[in-house]
XYZ file of C-alpha atoms in Angstrom:
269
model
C -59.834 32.250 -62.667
C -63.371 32.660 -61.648
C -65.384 31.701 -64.398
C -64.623 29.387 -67.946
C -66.181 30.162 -71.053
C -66.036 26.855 -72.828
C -65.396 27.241 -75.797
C -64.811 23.760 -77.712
C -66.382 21.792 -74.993
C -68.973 19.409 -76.440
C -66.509 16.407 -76.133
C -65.462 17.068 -72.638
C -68.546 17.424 -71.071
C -71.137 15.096 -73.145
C -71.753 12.643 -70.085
C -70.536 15.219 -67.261
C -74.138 16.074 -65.807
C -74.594 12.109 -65.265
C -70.847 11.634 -64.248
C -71.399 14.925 -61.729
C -74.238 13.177 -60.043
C -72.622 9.866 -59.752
C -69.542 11.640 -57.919
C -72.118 13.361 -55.182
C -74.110 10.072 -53.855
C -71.906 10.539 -50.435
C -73.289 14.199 -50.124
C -76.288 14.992 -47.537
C -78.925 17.295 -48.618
C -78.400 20.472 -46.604
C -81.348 22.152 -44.935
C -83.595 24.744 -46.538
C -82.969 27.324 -44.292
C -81.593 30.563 -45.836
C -81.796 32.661 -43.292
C -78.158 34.405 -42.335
C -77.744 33.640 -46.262
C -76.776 35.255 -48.833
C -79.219 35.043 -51.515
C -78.122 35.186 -55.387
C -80.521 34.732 -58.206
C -78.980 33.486 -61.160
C -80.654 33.056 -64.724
C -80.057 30.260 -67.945
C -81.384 29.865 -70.764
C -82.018 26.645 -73.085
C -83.967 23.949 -74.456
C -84.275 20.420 -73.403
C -81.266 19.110 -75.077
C -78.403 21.662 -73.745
C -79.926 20.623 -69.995
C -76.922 18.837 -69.593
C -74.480 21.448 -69.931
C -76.420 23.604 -67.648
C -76.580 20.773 -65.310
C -72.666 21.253 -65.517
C -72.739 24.707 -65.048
C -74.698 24.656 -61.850
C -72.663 21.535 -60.394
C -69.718 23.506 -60.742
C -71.201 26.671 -59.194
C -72.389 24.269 -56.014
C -68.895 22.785 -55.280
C -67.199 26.029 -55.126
C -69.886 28.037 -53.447
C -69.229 29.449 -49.901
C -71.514 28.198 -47.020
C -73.450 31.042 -46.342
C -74.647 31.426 -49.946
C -77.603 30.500 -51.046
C -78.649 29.827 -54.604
C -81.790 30.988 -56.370
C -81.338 29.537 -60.139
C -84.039 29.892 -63.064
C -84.221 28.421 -66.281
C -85.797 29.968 -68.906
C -86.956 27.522 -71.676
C -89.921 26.438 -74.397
C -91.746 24.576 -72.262
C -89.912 21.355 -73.047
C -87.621 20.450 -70.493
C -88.275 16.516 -69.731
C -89.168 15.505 -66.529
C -86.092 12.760 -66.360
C -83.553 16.580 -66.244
C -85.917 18.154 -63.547
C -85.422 15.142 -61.862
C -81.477 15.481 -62.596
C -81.504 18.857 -61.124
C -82.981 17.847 -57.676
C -80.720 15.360 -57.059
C -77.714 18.318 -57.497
C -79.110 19.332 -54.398
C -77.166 16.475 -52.724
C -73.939 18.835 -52.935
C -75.944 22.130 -51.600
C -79.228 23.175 -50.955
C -80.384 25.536 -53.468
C -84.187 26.574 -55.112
C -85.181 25.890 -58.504
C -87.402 27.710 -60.825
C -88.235 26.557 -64.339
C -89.010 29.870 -66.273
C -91.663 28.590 -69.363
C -91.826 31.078 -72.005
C -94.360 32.098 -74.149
C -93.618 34.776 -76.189
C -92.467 33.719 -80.303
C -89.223 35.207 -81.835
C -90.016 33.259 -85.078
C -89.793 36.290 -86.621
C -85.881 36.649 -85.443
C -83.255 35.046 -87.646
C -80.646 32.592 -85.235
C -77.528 31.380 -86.459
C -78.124 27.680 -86.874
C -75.132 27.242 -83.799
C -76.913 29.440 -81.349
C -80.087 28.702 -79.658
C -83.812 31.225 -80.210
C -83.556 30.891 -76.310
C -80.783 33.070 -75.741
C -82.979 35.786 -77.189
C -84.940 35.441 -73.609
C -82.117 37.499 -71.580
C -83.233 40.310 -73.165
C -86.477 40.194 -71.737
C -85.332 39.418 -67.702
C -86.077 42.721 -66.133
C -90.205 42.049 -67.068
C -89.716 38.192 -66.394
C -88.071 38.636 -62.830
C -89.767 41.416 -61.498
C -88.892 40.264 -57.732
C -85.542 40.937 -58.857
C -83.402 44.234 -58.898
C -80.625 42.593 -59.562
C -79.617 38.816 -61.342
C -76.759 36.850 -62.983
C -76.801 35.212 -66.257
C -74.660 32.747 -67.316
C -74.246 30.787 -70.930
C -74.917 27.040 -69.894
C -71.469 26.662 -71.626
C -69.464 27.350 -68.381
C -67.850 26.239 -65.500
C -68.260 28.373 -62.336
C -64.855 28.393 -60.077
C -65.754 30.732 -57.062
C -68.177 31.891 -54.932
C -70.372 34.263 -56.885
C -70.960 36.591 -53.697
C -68.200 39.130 -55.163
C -69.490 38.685 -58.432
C -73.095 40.110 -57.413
C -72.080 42.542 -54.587
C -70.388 44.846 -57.873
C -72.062 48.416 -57.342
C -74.117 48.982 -61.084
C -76.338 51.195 -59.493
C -75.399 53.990 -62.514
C -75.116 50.906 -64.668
C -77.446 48.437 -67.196
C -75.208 45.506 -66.097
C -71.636 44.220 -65.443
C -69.701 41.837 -68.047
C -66.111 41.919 -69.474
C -64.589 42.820 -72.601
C -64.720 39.829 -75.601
C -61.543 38.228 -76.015
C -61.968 37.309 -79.506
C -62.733 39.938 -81.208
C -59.775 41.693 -82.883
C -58.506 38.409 -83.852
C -62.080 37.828 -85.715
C -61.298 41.147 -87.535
C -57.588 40.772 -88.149
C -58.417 36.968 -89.861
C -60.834 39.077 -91.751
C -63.621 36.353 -91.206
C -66.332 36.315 -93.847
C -69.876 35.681 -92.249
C -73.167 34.824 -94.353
C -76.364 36.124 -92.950
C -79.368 34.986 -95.341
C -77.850 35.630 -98.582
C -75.993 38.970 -96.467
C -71.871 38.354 -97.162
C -69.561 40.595 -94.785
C -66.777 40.765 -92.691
C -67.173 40.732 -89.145
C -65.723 44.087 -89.511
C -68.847 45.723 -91.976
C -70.913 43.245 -89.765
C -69.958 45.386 -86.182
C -69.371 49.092 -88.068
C -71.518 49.119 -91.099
C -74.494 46.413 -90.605
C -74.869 47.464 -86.427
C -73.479 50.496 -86.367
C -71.156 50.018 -83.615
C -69.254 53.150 -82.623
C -65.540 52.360 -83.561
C -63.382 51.755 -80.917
C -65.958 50.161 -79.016
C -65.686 47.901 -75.713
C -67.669 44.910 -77.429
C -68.340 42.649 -74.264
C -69.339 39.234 -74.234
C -72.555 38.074 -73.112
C -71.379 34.877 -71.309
C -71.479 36.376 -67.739
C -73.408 39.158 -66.864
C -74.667 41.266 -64.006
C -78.058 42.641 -64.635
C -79.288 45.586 -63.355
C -83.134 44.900 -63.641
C -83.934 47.785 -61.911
C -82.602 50.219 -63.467
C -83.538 48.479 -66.964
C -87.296 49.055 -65.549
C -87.147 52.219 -64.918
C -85.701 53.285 -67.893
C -87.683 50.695 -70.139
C -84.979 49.289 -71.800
C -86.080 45.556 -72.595
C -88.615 47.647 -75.749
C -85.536 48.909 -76.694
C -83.412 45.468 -76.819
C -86.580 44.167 -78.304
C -86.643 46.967 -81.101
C -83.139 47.015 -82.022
C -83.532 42.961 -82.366
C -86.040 43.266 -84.885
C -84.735 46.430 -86.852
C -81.290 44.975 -87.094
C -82.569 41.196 -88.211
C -81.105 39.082 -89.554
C -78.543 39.239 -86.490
C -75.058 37.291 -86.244
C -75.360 36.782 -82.191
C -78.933 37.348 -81.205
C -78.863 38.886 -77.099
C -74.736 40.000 -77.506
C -75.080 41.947 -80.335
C -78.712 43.965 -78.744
C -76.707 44.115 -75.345
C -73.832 45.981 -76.866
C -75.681 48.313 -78.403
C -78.398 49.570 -76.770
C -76.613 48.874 -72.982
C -73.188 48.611 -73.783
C -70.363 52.047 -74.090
C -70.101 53.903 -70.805
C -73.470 51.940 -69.456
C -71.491 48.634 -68.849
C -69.116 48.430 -66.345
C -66.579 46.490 -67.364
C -65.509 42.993 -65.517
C -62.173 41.707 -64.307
C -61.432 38.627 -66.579
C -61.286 36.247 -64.295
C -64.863 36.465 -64.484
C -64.861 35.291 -68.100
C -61.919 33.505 -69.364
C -62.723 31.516 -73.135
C -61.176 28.775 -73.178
C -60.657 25.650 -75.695
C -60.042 22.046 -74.318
């Protein structure tokens, strides 16, 4: 297993970006030398308060990275990340050297309706390919995971043809089979008239999950397909799972390629 999605994990790792810098006080700050490297931009997303699970996240990426990899990790927020969790995130530079970029942003999705469970923030991986325009290509992770390998294999996947590179949800067809009843303003359906009816998701569809992905920014230039993440959005609010449901749509089918699952394994502790 690569990657764990975590998902019942609030208990487990409350305190584990504090406890993950208490265990690294014997490390030595590595150099900042990256040449001979290789160089992997990855990409969050969050406000202030789930800092500490992406704290996690890139602690766990650190320890299991390979020496000759070299980290460059961005967090897109609201502007309101504290100065005490910047600090935090330096000193997780005593287990490996790596650069960080806080990503302000300042464009509004009040307009876009977010389950009360999910952040407006995750709504900002639709717009990466105008964001990181230094990048062709660029990992995104939820902040809910914990990284067990080297993400070198991860990023070298050929997507050229592709919009991006994530696996197949796990969940789904037991989400249909229980029949679940969701509640979007004043909206009632099953997840089933939710995927088929409401977003007009081709049946027998791969529905991936948006956990771990591979981006090709690129391509998604060139073929100016953040407008049409951005229009779908809108035309489709209110939305159950605000960047999953846009990324399965409008670059999902035959212009995903589909991950192993060891990339993205849910999991419940």
């Amino acid at each position: 297993l690569k990657c764990l999605y975590l998902k019942k994990f609030t208990h487990v790792i409350q305190n584990s970006f504090n406890v993950s810098l208490n265990k690294i006080s014997s490390y030595k700050t590595e150099n900042k030398i990256i040449e001979n490297k290789k160089v992997i931009p990855v990409v969050f997303t969050g406000d202030n308060n789930y800092m500490q699970y992406i704290g996690t996240a890139i602690a766990s990426m650190l320890y299991n990275s390979k020496p000759d990899t070299y980290y460059e990790i961005n967090i897109m927020c609201a502007n309101d990340i504290t100065e005490d969790n910047i600090q935090k995130f330096e000193e997780l530079k005593k287990i490996k050297d790596f650069s960080l970029k806080i990503v302000p942003i300042k464009l509004s999705f009040d307009d876009i309706y977010v389950q009360a469970h999910f952040v407006p923030q995750q709504i900002y991986r639709l717009i990466l390919s105008s964001t990181f325009p230094q990048y062709d290509k660029i990992i995104s992770f939820d902040g809910d995971v914990l990284i067990k390998d080297d993400l070198q294999e991860l990023y070298d996947n050929d997507i050229s043809n592709y919009y991006m590179a994530s696996a197949i949800e796990m969940v789904k067809s037991a989400e249909f089979k229980a029949n679940i009843i969701i509640n979007l303003q004043g909206k009632v359906m099953t997840f089933y008239d939710y995927f088929y009816k409401h977003l007009k998701m081709p049946l027998n569809y791969d529905h991936i999950n948006s956990g771990v992905v591979v981006f090709n920014l690129k391509k998604m230039r060139a073929d100016n397909m953040e407008e049409n993440l951005l229009n779908f959005l809108r035309e489709k609010s209110p939305i159950c799972f605000p960047e999953q449901d846009p990324l399965n749509i409008v670059l999902g089918g035959k212009k995903n390629k589909i991950l192993n699952y060891n990339w993205n394994i849910i999991t419940s502790l």
